[in-house]
Structures are given as C-alpha cells and as structure tokens.
mmCIF file of C-alpha atoms and ligand atoms in Angstrom:
data_model
loop_
_atom_site.group_PDB
_atom_site.id
_atom_site.type_symbol
_atom_site.label_atom_id
_atom_site.label_comp_id
_atom_site.label_asym_id
_atom_site.label_seq_id
_atom_site.Cartn_x
_atom_site.Cartn_y
_atom_site.Cartn_z
ATOM 1 C CA MET A 1 87.715 81.536 106.012
ATOM 2 C CA ILE A 2 84.945 78.778 105.925
ATOM 3 C CA GLU A 3 81.593 79.839 104.565
ATOM 4 C CA THR A 4 79.095 78.086 107.030
ATOM 5 C CA LYS A 5 75.395 77.725 106.565
ATOM 6 C CA ALA A 6 73.488 77.932 109.940
ATOM 7 C CA TYR A 7 70.151 78.850 111.851
ATOM 8 C CA ALA A 8 70.519 81.823 113.794
ATOM 9 C CA ALA A 9 68.786 84.114 115.800
ATOM 10 C CA GLN A 10 69.537 87.824 114.815
ATOM 11 C CA ASP A 11 68.298 89.278 118.471
ATOM 12 C CA GLU A 12 66.556 87.966 121.521
ATOM 13 C CA LYS A 13 63.137 88.785 120.100
ATOM 14 C CA THR A 14 63.556 87.177 116.568
ATOM 15 C CA PRO A 15 63.005 83.542 115.627
ATOM 16 C CA LEU A 16 65.732 81.260 114.423
ATOM 17 C CA ALA A 17 66.114 81.768 110.709
ATOM 18 C CA PRO A 18 68.755 80.746 107.949
ATOM 19 C CA TRP A 19 71.994 82.587 108.148
ATOM 20 C CA THR A 20 75.402 82.404 106.550
ATOM 21 C CA PHE A 21 78.641 83.252 108.179
ATOM 22 C CA GLU A 22 82.384 82.509 108.291
ATOM 23 C CA ARG A 23 84.342 80.152 110.574
ATOM 24 C CA ARG A 24 87.997 80.484 111.078
ATOM 25 C CA GLU A 25 90.508 78.806 108.841
ATOM 26 C CA VAL A 26 91.748 75.304 110.196
ATOM 27 C CA GLY A 27 94.796 76.486 112.474
ATOM 28 C CA PRO A 28 97.561 73.723 113.121
ATOM 29 C CA HIS A 29 95.961 72.226 116.210
ATOM 30 C CA ASP A 30 92.367 72.421 114.917
ATOM 31 C CA VAL A 31 89.869 69.775 113.577
ATOM 32 C CA GLN A 32 87.146 70.559 111.240
ATOM 33 C CA PHE A 33 84.220 68.363 111.204
ATOM 34 C CA ASP A 34 80.900 68.544 109.069
ATOM 35 C CA ILE A 35 78.043 68.354 111.412
ATOM 36 C CA LEU A 36 75.560 65.408 111.110
ATOM 37 C CA PHE A 37 73.403 65.931 114.068
ATOM 38 C CA CYS A 38 72.716 68.355 116.652
ATOM 39 C CA GLY A 39 70.719 67.997 120.082
ATOM 40 C CA VAL A 40 68.297 70.748 121.044
ATOM 41 C CA CYS A 41 68.876 71.422 124.561
ATOM 42 C CA HIS A 42 66.709 73.750 126.719
ATOM 43 C CA SER A 43 69.540 75.941 127.363
ATOM 44 C CA ASP A 44 69.413 77.034 123.634
ATOM 45 C CA LEU A 45 65.935 78.461 124.263
ATOM 46 C CA HIS A 46 67.144 80.181 127.417
ATOM 47 C CA GLN A 47 69.968 81.801 125.795
ATOM 48 C CA ILE A 48 68.320 83.007 122.386
ATOM 49 C CA THR A 49 65.792 84.668 124.512
ATOM 50 C CA ASN A 50 68.311 86.355 126.940
ATOM 51 C CA ASP A 51 66.475 84.456 129.767
ATOM 52 C CA TRP A 52 69.616 84.029 131.667
ATOM 53 C CA PHE A 53 71.784 86.950 130.614
ATOM 54 C CA PRO A 54 72.333 89.250 127.611
ATOM 55 C CA GLY A 55 73.608 87.227 124.697
ATOM 56 C CA ILE A 56 75.882 87.843 121.682
ATOM 57 C CA PHE A 57 73.980 88.144 118.521
ATOM 58 C CA PRO A 58 73.535 86.814 115.891
ATOM 59 C CA MET A 59 73.614 83.676 117.682
ATOM 60 C CA VAL A 60 73.945 80.056 116.312
ATOM 61 C CA PRO A 61 72.881 77.898 119.240
ATOM 62 C CA GLY A 62 73.542 74.042 119.675
ATOM 63 C CA HIS A 63 75.879 72.256 121.770
ATOM 64 C CA GLU A 64 75.358 68.541 121.219
ATOM 65 C CA ILE A 65 77.412 68.185 118.250
ATOM 66 C CA VAL A 66 78.300 65.116 116.474
ATOM 67 C CA GLY A 67 79.866 64.779 112.362
ATOM 68 C CA ARG A 68 82.579 63.603 110.485
ATOM 69 C CA VAL A 69 86.168 65.197 110.117
ATOM 70 C CA VAL A 70 86.718 66.910 106.825
ATOM 71 C CA LYS A 71 90.158 68.640 107.637
ATOM 72 C CA VAL A 72 92.843 68.575 110.456
ATOM 73 C CA GLY A 73 95.651 71.048 111.120
ATOM 74 C CA ASP A 74 99.324 69.940 110.635
ATOM 75 C CA HIS A 75 99.801 69.190 114.248
ATOM 76 C CA VAL A 76 96.567 67.419 115.170
ATOM 77 C CA LYS A 77 97.481 63.876 116.560
ATOM 78 C CA ASN A 78 94.119 62.013 117.168
ATOM 79 C CA PHE A 79 91.884 62.719 114.091
ATOM 80 C CA LYS A 80 92.023 62.045 110.515
ATOM 81 C CA VAL A 81 89.823 62.938 107.692
ATOM 82 C CA GLY A 82 86.687 60.557 107.801
ATOM 83 C CA ASP A 83 86.963 59.941 111.724
ATOM 84 C CA LEU A 84 83.781 60.426 113.492
ATOM 85 C CA ALA A 85 83.836 63.443 115.972
ATOM 86 C CA ALA A 86 81.928 65.375 118.526
ATOM 87 C CA THR A 87 81.832 68.592 120.565
ATOM 88 C CA GLY A 88 79.667 69.464 123.734
ATOM 89 C CA CYS A 89 79.376 72.781 125.646
ATOM 90 C CA MET A 90 82.760 73.866 125.449
ATOM 91 C CA VAL A 91 85.454 74.839 122.671
ATOM 92 C CA ASP A 92 88.376 75.970 124.783
ATOM 93 C CA SER A 93 89.791 76.980 128.131
ATOM 94 C CA CYS A 94 93.077 78.424 129.431
ATOM 95 C CA GLN A 95 94.699 74.869 129.707
ATOM 96 C CA VAL A 96 97.010 76.125 132.426
ATOM 97 C CA CYS A 97 95.060 76.802 135.604
ATOM 98 C CA GLU A 98 94.642 74.651 138.643
ATOM 99 C CA ASN A 99 91.229 73.401 137.445
ATOM 100 C CA CYS A 100 92.121 72.650 133.757
ATOM 101 C CA LYS A 101 95.253 70.780 134.871
ATOM 102 C CA GLN A 102 92.959 68.581 136.811
ATOM 103 C CA ASP A 103 90.613 67.696 133.608
ATOM 104 C CA LEU A 104 87.988 70.394 134.877
ATOM 105 C CA GLU A 105 88.094 72.451 132.145
ATOM 106 C CA GLN A 106 84.238 73.351 132.676
ATOM 107 C CA TYR A 107 85.587 75.021 135.845
ATOM 108 C CA CYS A 108 88.547 76.862 134.285
ATOM 109 C CA LEU A 109 89.451 79.725 136.517
ATOM 110 C CA GLU A 110 89.372 82.122 133.450
ATOM 111 C CA GLY A 111 86.242 80.922 132.117
ATOM 112 C CA SER A 112 85.936 78.091 129.863
ATOM 113 C CA THR A 113 84.964 79.232 126.152
ATOM 114 C CA GLN A 114 81.366 78.071 125.517
ATOM 115 C CA THR A 115 80.532 76.431 122.089
ATOM 116 C CA TYR A 116 78.249 79.161 121.310
ATOM 117 C CA ASN A 117 77.381 82.816 122.787
ATOM 118 C CA SER A 118 80.724 83.007 123.875
ATOM 119 C CA MET A 119 83.808 84.939 122.626
ATOM 120 C CA GLU A 120 87.035 83.118 121.065
ATOM 121 C CA ARG A 121 89.739 83.256 123.557
ATOM 122 C CA ASP A 122 91.716 85.709 121.209
ATOM 123 C CA GLY A 123 88.652 87.825 121.320
ATOM 124 C CA SER A 124 88.725 87.826 117.573
ATOM 125 C CA MET A 125 85.121 86.706 117.061
ATOM 126 C CA PRO A 126 81.918 84.972 118.810
ATOM 127 C CA THR A 127 81.634 81.154 118.872
ATOM 128 C CA TYR A 128 78.889 79.693 116.925
ATOM 129 C CA GLY A 129 77.300 76.537 117.820
ATOM 130 C CA GLY A 130 75.989 73.378 116.272
ATOM 131 C CA TYR A 131 72.589 74.339 114.325
ATOM 132 C CA SER A 132 75.282 74.685 111.257
ATOM 133 C CA ASN A 133 76.893 72.546 108.517
ATOM 134 C CA THR A 134 80.505 72.665 109.777
ATOM 135 C CA ILE A 135 82.490 73.566 113.002
ATOM 136 C CA VAL A 136 86.294 74.149 113.425
ATOM 137 C CA VAL A 137 87.497 73.298 117.172
ATOM 138 C CA ARG A 138 90.993 72.884 118.702
ATOM 139 C CA GLU A 139 91.774 69.244 118.820
ATOM 140 C CA GLU A 140 91.636 69.393 123.009
ATOM 141 C CA PHE A 141 88.055 69.962 122.774
ATOM 142 C CA VAL A 142 86.898 67.431 120.266
ATOM 143 C CA LEU A 143 85.447 63.902 121.506
ATOM 144 C CA GLN A 144 85.864 60.650 119.850
ATOM 145 C CA LEU A 145 82.963 58.470 118.797
ATOM 146 C CA LYS A 146 83.199 54.684 118.027
ATOM 147 C CA GLU A 147 81.918 53.694 114.411
ATOM 148 C CA GLY A 148 78.746 52.065 114.539
ATOM 149 C CA VAL A 149 77.120 53.958 117.194
ATOM 150 C CA ASP A 150 73.594 55.464 116.634
ATOM 151 C CA LEU A 151 74.974 59.072 116.019
ATOM 152 C CA ALA A 152 71.731 60.983 116.278
ATOM 153 C CA ALA A 153 70.905 59.387 119.675
ATOM 154 C CA VAL A 154 74.737 59.864 120.899
ATOM 155 C CA ALA A 155 74.287 63.619 120.172
ATOM 156 C CA PRO A 156 72.545 64.416 123.418
ATOM 157 C CA LEU A 157 75.221 62.814 125.644
ATOM 158 C CA LEU A 158 77.380 65.427 124.896
ATOM 159 C CA CYS A 159 75.257 67.981 127.179
ATOM 160 C CA ALA A 160 72.305 65.842 128.899
ATOM 161 C CA GLY A 161 74.418 62.898 129.185
ATOM 162 C CA ILE A 162 77.675 64.467 130.553
ATOM 163 C CA THR A 163 75.454 66.707 133.052
ATOM 164 C CA THR A 164 73.991 64.088 134.634
ATOM 165 C CA TYR A 165 76.932 61.448 134.506
ATOM 166 C CA SER A 166 79.516 63.563 136.055
ATOM 167 C CA PRO A 167 77.763 64.288 139.390
ATOM 168 C CA LEU A 168 76.647 60.640 139.828
ATOM 169 C CA LYS A 169 80.433 59.660 139.372
ATOM 170 C CA HIS A 170 81.600 62.424 141.546
ATOM 171 C CA TRP A 171 79.363 61.493 144.668
ATOM 172 C CA LYS A 172 79.944 57.598 143.800
ATOM 173 C CA VAL A 173 76.325 57.092 143.624
ATOM 174 C CA GLY A 174 75.719 53.391 142.897
ATOM 175 C CA LYS A 175 74.771 50.100 144.622
ATOM 176 C CA GLY A 176 73.205 50.426 148.067
ATOM 177 C CA HIS A 177 72.322 54.063 147.354
ATOM 178 C CA LYS A 178 68.516 55.290 146.769
ATOM 179 C CA LEU A 179 68.575 58.035 143.962
ATOM 180 C CA ALA A 180 65.725 60.194 143.031
ATOM 181 C CA VAL A 181 65.768 62.079 139.668
ATOM 182 C CA LEU A 182 63.795 65.099 139.963
ATOM 183 C CA GLY A 183 61.895 65.813 136.431
ATOM 184 C CA LEU A 184 62.004 63.418 133.529
ATOM 185 C CA GLY A 185 62.982 65.597 130.520
ATOM 186 C CA GLY A 186 66.243 65.633 128.565
ATOM 187 C CA LEU A 187 68.766 65.701 131.656
ATOM 188 C CA GLY A 188 66.213 63.593 133.666
ATOM 189 C CA HIS A 189 66.014 60.615 131.376
ATOM 190 C CA MET A 190 69.775 60.170 131.030
ATOM 191 C CA GLY A 191 69.890 60.467 134.965
ATOM 192 C CA VAL A 192 67.628 57.531 135.260
ATOM 193 C CA LYS A 193 69.517 55.664 132.706
ATOM 194 C CA PHE A 194 73.058 56.405 134.518
ATOM 195 C CA GLY A 195 71.625 55.775 137.974
ATOM 196 C CA VAL A 196 70.221 52.211 136.864
ATOM 197 C CA ALA A 197 73.354 51.375 135.052
ATOM 198 C CA PHE A 198 75.570 52.375 138.297
ATOM 199 C CA GLY A 199 73.495 50.135 140.444
ATOM 200 C CA ALA A 200 71.392 52.530 142.362
ATOM 201 C CA GLU A 201 67.775 52.281 143.433
ATOM 202 C CA VAL A 202 66.044 54.912 141.230
ATOM 203 C CA THR A 203 62.913 56.828 141.964
ATOM 204 C CA VAL A 204 61.441 59.318 139.590
ATOM 205 C CA LEU A 205 59.807 62.604 141.197
ATOM 206 C CA SER A 206 57.485 64.143 138.642
ATOM 207 C CA THR A 207 54.606 66.390 138.642
ATOM 208 C CA SER A 208 52.975 64.380 135.893
ATOM 209 C CA ALA A 209 51.558 60.838 136.573
ATOM 210 C CA SER A 210 51.440 60.422 132.895
ATOM 211 C CA LYS A 211 55.404 59.690 132.945
ATOM 212 C CA GLU A 212 55.217 56.788 135.333
ATOM 213 C CA GLU A 213 55.184 54.029 132.579
ATOM 214 C CA ASP A 214 58.044 55.766 130.656
ATOM 215 C CA ALA A 215 60.013 56.121 134.001
ATOM 216 C CA LYS A 216 59.698 52.277 134.312
ATOM 217 C CA LYS A 217 60.578 51.532 130.718
ATOM 218 C CA LEU A 218 63.632 53.515 131.329
ATOM 219 C CA GLY A 219 64.663 51.532 134.241
ATOM 220 C CA ALA A 220 63.343 53.503 137.109
ATOM 221 C CA HIS A 221 62.344 51.138 140.049
ATOM 222 C CA HIS A 222 59.728 53.757 141.708
ATOM 223 C CA PHE A 223 57.843 56.781 140.754
ATOM 224 C CA VAL A 224 56.317 59.434 143.020
ATOM 225 C CA VAL A 225 53.880 62.185 141.929
ATOM 226 C CA THR A 226 55.257 65.239 143.444
ATOM 227 C CA LYS A 227 51.753 66.902 143.116
ATOM 228 C CA ASP A 228 50.131 64.102 145.484
ATOM 229 C CA PRO A 229 51.018 65.070 149.422
ATOM 230 C CA GLU A 230 50.351 61.455 150.459
ATOM 231 C CA GLN A 231 52.984 60.110 148.075
ATOM 232 C CA ILE A 232 55.433 63.032 149.187
ATOM 233 C CA LYS A 233 54.704 62.175 152.900
ATOM 234 C CA ALA A 234 55.615 58.468 152.246
ATOM 235 C CA ALA A 235 59.024 59.698 150.468
ATOM 236 C CA ALA A 236 60.103 61.962 153.174
ATOM 237 C CA GLY A 237 63.552 61.127 154.509
ATOM 238 C CA THR A 238 64.088 58.279 152.268
ATOM 239 C CA PHE A 239 66.723 59.077 149.540
ATOM 240 C CA ASP A 240 70.547 59.536 149.749
ATOM 241 C CA PHE A 241 70.644 61.475 146.617
ATOM 242 C CA ILE A 242 68.350 63.693 144.582
ATOM 243 C CA LEU A 243 69.467 64.670 141.204
ATOM 244 C CA ASP A 244 67.519 68.001 140.409
ATOM 245 C CA THR A 245 67.323 68.519 136.786
ATOM 246 C CA VAL A 246 64.389 70.900 136.556
ATOM 247 C CA SER A 247 65.054 74.260 135.258
ATOM 248 C CA ALA A 248 61.648 76.146 136.329
ATOM 249 C CA PRO A 249 61.270 77.518 139.764
ATOM 250 C CA HIS A 250 60.476 74.730 142.506
ATOM 251 C CA ASP A 251 60.472 74.387 146.179
ATOM 252 C CA PHE A 252 63.922 73.225 147.354
ATOM 253 C CA ASN A 253 62.921 73.033 150.994
ATOM 254 C CA MET A 254 60.358 70.507 150.189
ATOM 255 C CA TYR A 255 62.568 68.233 148.169
ATOM 256 C CA LEU A 256 65.218 68.645 150.769
ATOM 257 C CA SER A 257 62.935 67.163 153.354
ATOM 258 C CA LEU A 258 62.838 63.789 151.087
ATOM 259 C CA LEU A 259 66.586 63.331 152.006
ATOM 260 C CA ARG A 260 67.888 60.905 154.623
ATOM 261 C CA THR A 261 70.384 62.071 157.091
ATOM 262 C CA ASN A 262 73.644 63.002 155.388
ATOM 263 C CA GLY A 263 71.820 63.293 152.057
ATOM 264 C CA THR A 264 72.601 65.348 149.166
ATOM 265 C CA MET A 265 70.675 67.252 146.605
ATOM 266 C CA ILE A 266 72.457 67.958 143.477
ATOM 267 C CA CYS A 267 71.366 70.829 141.210
ATOM 268 C CA VAL A 268 72.001 70.452 137.569
ATOM 269 C CA GLY A 269 68.823 72.378 135.794
ATOM 270 C CA VAL A 270 69.181 75.926 135.778
ATOM 271 C CA PRO A 271 66.056 78.014 136.878
ATOM 272 C CA ASN A 272 66.237 81.539 135.862
ATOM 273 C CA GLU A 273 65.419 82.884 139.314
ATOM 274 C CA PRO A 274 67.224 82.295 142.787
ATOM 275 C CA ALA A 275 65.752 79.692 144.932
ATOM 276 C CA SER A 276 65.032 80.499 148.590
ATOM 277 C CA VAL A 277 66.610 77.760 150.947
ATOM 278 C CA ALA A 278 65.894 77.657 154.735
ATOM 279 C CA ALA A 279 68.831 76.692 156.990
ATOM 280 C CA PHE A 280 66.465 74.488 158.907
ATOM 281 C CA SER A 281 66.024 72.319 155.757
ATOM 282 C CA LEU A 282 69.658 71.404 155.824
ATOM 283 C CA LEU A 283 70.827 71.439 159.409
ATOM 284 C CA GLY A 284 67.955 68.905 160.492
ATOM 285 C CA GLY A 285 69.642 65.788 159.273
ATOM 286 C CA ARG A 286 73.162 67.299 158.129
ATOM 287 C CA LYS A 287 72.146 67.563 154.524
ATOM 288 C CA SER A 288 74.121 69.181 151.597
ATOM 289 C CA LEU A 289 72.827 71.176 148.547
ATOM 290 C CA ALA A 290 75.095 71.086 145.802
ATOM 291 C CA GLY A 291 75.881 71.687 142.244
ATOM 292 C CA SER A 292 77.486 70.221 139.178
ATOM 293 C CA GLY A 293 78.191 71.622 135.733
ATOM 294 C CA ILE A 294 78.723 69.406 132.548
ATOM 295 C CA GLY A 295 82.036 67.440 133.077
ATOM 296 C CA GLY A 296 85.565 67.879 131.816
ATOM 297 C CA ILE A 297 86.933 66.695 128.456
ATOM 298 C CA LYS A 298 88.661 63.369 129.911
ATOM 299 C CA GLU A 299 85.425 62.539 131.698
ATOM 300 C CA THR A 300 83.260 63.322 128.665
ATOM 301 C CA GLN A 301 85.196 60.913 126.774
ATOM 302 C CA GLU A 302 85.053 58.340 129.309
ATOM 303 C CA MET A 303 81.325 58.792 129.479
ATOM 304 C CA LEU A 304 81.136 58.183 125.744
ATOM 305 C CA ASP A 305 83.132 55.149 125.861
ATOM 306 C CA TYR A 306 81.186 53.831 128.782
ATOM 307 C CA CYS A 307 77.946 54.573 126.859
ATOM 308 C CA ALA A 308 79.385 52.918 123.725
ATOM 309 C CA GLU A 309 80.201 49.831 125.670
ATOM 310 C CA ASN A 310 77.033 49.520 127.677
ATOM 311 C CA ASN A 311 74.696 50.516 124.697
ATOM 312 C CA ILE A 312 73.499 53.572 126.423
ATOM 313 C CA VAL A 313 71.986 56.556 124.055
ATOM 314 C CA SER A 314 69.413 59.129 124.635
ATOM 315 C CA ASP A 315 65.832 58.648 123.512
ATOM 316 C CA ILE A 316 65.230 61.057 120.903
ATOM 317 C CA GLU A 317 62.785 62.615 118.328
ATOM 318 C CA LEU A 318 64.477 63.470 114.977
ATOM 319 C CA ILE A 319 63.403 66.594 113.439
ATOM 320 C CA ASP A 320 64.072 68.830 110.393
ATOM 321 C CA ILE A 321 65.638 72.037 111.223
ATOM 322 C CA LYS A 322 62.804 74.028 109.851
ATOM 323 C CA ASP A 323 60.631 72.378 112.707
ATOM 324 C CA ILE A 324 62.895 73.799 115.314
ATOM 325 C CA HIS A 325 59.990 76.491 116.404
ATOM 326 C CA THR A 326 57.600 73.782 117.284
ATOM 327 C CA ALA A 327 60.295 71.736 119.061
ATOM 328 C CA TYR A 328 60.925 74.650 121.323
ATOM 329 C CA LYS A 329 57.180 75.276 122.021
ATOM 330 C CA ARG A 330 56.808 71.490 122.777
ATOM 331 C CA MET A 331 60.107 71.343 124.883
ATOM 332 C CA GLU A 332 58.771 74.321 126.975
ATOM 333 C CA LYS A 333 55.595 72.079 127.823
ATOM 334 C CA GLY A 334 57.579 69.044 128.599
ATOM 335 C CA ASP A 335 56.325 67.474 125.446
ATOM 336 C CA VAL A 336 59.367 65.545 124.112
ATOM 337 C CA ARG A 337 60.383 62.221 124.748
ATOM 338 C CA TYR A 338 63.196 62.899 125.625
ATOM 339 C CA ARG A 339 65.505 64.900 123.484
ATOM 340 C CA PHE A 340 64.825 66.561 119.949
ATOM 341 C CA VAL A 341 67.797 66.121 117.705
ATOM 342 C CA ILE A 342 68.238 68.131 114.558
ATOM 343 C CA ASP A 343 69.064 66.202 111.248
ATOM 344 C CA MET A 344 71.496 68.685 109.796
ATOM 345 C CA ALA A 345 71.235 67.006 106.257
ATOM 346 C CA THR A 346 67.929 69.237 106.445
ATOM 347 C CA LEU A 347 69.677 72.519 106.790
HETATM 348 ZN ZN1 ZN B 401 72.816 71.635 126.987
HETATM 349 ZN ZN1 ZN B 402 91.751 77.081 133.081
#
C-alpha cells in the first residue's frame, strides 16, 4: 500500500485537517502520479458538509488534479515516469455500457466512480481526492498535459473547464449565436472564455455590477445586472443559449424569459434545492431547459489540447493548503477571481 498525506474531513461537521491514509498499490493498468496542484471546486464544499447527500467519511476532496507520474503498471501504454498527468471528476466506470462505449463515461449506466466520496468499483475502499500528495488511477482515466503549460492554472480545466466546454460543444454554440453566461464564478469565467473562443456573442448575467470590468476583460461583449429590472426587460427574448452556472437557488422562469424562440437554457450549476419551472415559461417560444455534467474522457483530453493550443487557462489564486478554510469562506461569498488552486507543495 502507498502511504499518502492528505487533508481530510472526518465528518460533515469537522473542518479539514491533516490525515494520513493508504492508497492501493499500482496495478498493471494503473498510473501513480504525485500531485503538484489541485483546484478548489464549489462541489468540494457541498460534499464535505453533506449539502447534496450523505458522504463517505473521512473524505479527501479535490477533483482538479495535476501532477507528474512516479510509477506505471506493466500494461500501461500512454504514460511513463516523469510525464505530466491529470485527473478530473471521475476515476473509473464500467467501460462496457452504451454510454461508456460512446465516450460518455460521465453518464455510465452503472454510475461512474467519482474521484472522491465514491467507492472503488470492486467495493474494496472509498476513493480519495486531490488534496493529497499522490494518487493512483487506472490509465483510461488519466489525462495528458503538454509540457510548458501553467500547471496551476490548468488544474481547474479538469472540472470547471470541461463542465462548460462540453455543453457548448454539444449544442454547437458559436458564430451567430448570442450566449448568456449566468454567474461569473469558477464555471462562469470558463464559460465566457470558451464562448468567446468559439465565436459567440457573449453576455454575462450577474447580480453584482462590480464584476462588469472583469467580465469584459475575460472577453465578454455585454454585461447585464440581473437585479436591475430595466436591464432585464431590455434583455428579454434575446439569447439563443443561457449557460446557467449558478449553484444557489434562483428563478428559472425569469431567466427562461430571456431566451429567444427555440432557445435553450443549460444547467451546469447544482443548487441544493429543486427549482420550480412553469410550463408556460417553456411553451411560449418552444424553449428547452437542459443540463450537462462534466464531459467524457475523450472530450476532456480534446478540451485540454484545445486550451493548450489556444492559450486558455483558468484565472486563479494560488493558496497554501492551510488557508483552505479561508478560501471556502471567500468562495461562499463569491469572493474569488476565479478559482482557488492549492499548491500541494505546502501539504
Ligand atoms: Zn468540480
Ligand atoms: Zn458504463
């Protein structure tokens, strides 16, 4: 077994603290990599506090993981010791169901194995995430990174990046489309970058007028303060797509009214309570309300390669792991530009 240092929550009420545990030995198809940086996702906070569902404790969060390979199994083909490596939200899936065969492992019909707060497929032990010094992952779920990229700023691409890239690709958002990005946080700022890169006319919808300058710097063409009834009235019926990245409760009906005929609102944020949607909000204008979850492994690799070629990274604040609690507090207030990333050398 591999002795591993980490930060873990012992239960849903106890703050993260140093913890040591054992990871499995490197199997024939496994890659072990030492973790250099790990992004801080809002879902880490949701899960260590049982905000979505009862979790598996002790819990080591973190699913935006980048590092360098230290050991590979005998049958590993695409990685060797010293290579860069990355892992996102999943570490395994059944590999044989209809969805897995179509590179949609995130929708595995048997349920994909999450990077933490999940059980290994053989049921032997829980999975533990990236707030740790090393990780063992089956090769199929390890992503490749190009040398020379800014590794800390690449880490959030593994969740925030693919979560916004995948739906924009699926709905073919691009030139000639008016895209609104609702919420300018970790997901939202990546949605803006991809929307702009794909050629869409991008508007940021935000409750806080203070983010307008930042939104424009990220490439957004327009900005709407959602608390201003006049601005909302002017935006009514104008967007082809709304990418909804907000993870707090909000009024879906009001946002659906901003779509054009045949428009689609895509949910990627996860509020902890169900939303109420009136049928009238959809049928007037034949509108669609849709959702999308991360992306498959093949698409995640495509996204990482696209970002490397087009110089797209996340805007980050690098932190020491001892400052994780302050980071969570600031994240809850939306006070982060735009993703915290832990320098794992500080573990
Ligand atoms: Zn995440
Ligand atoms: Zn499957």
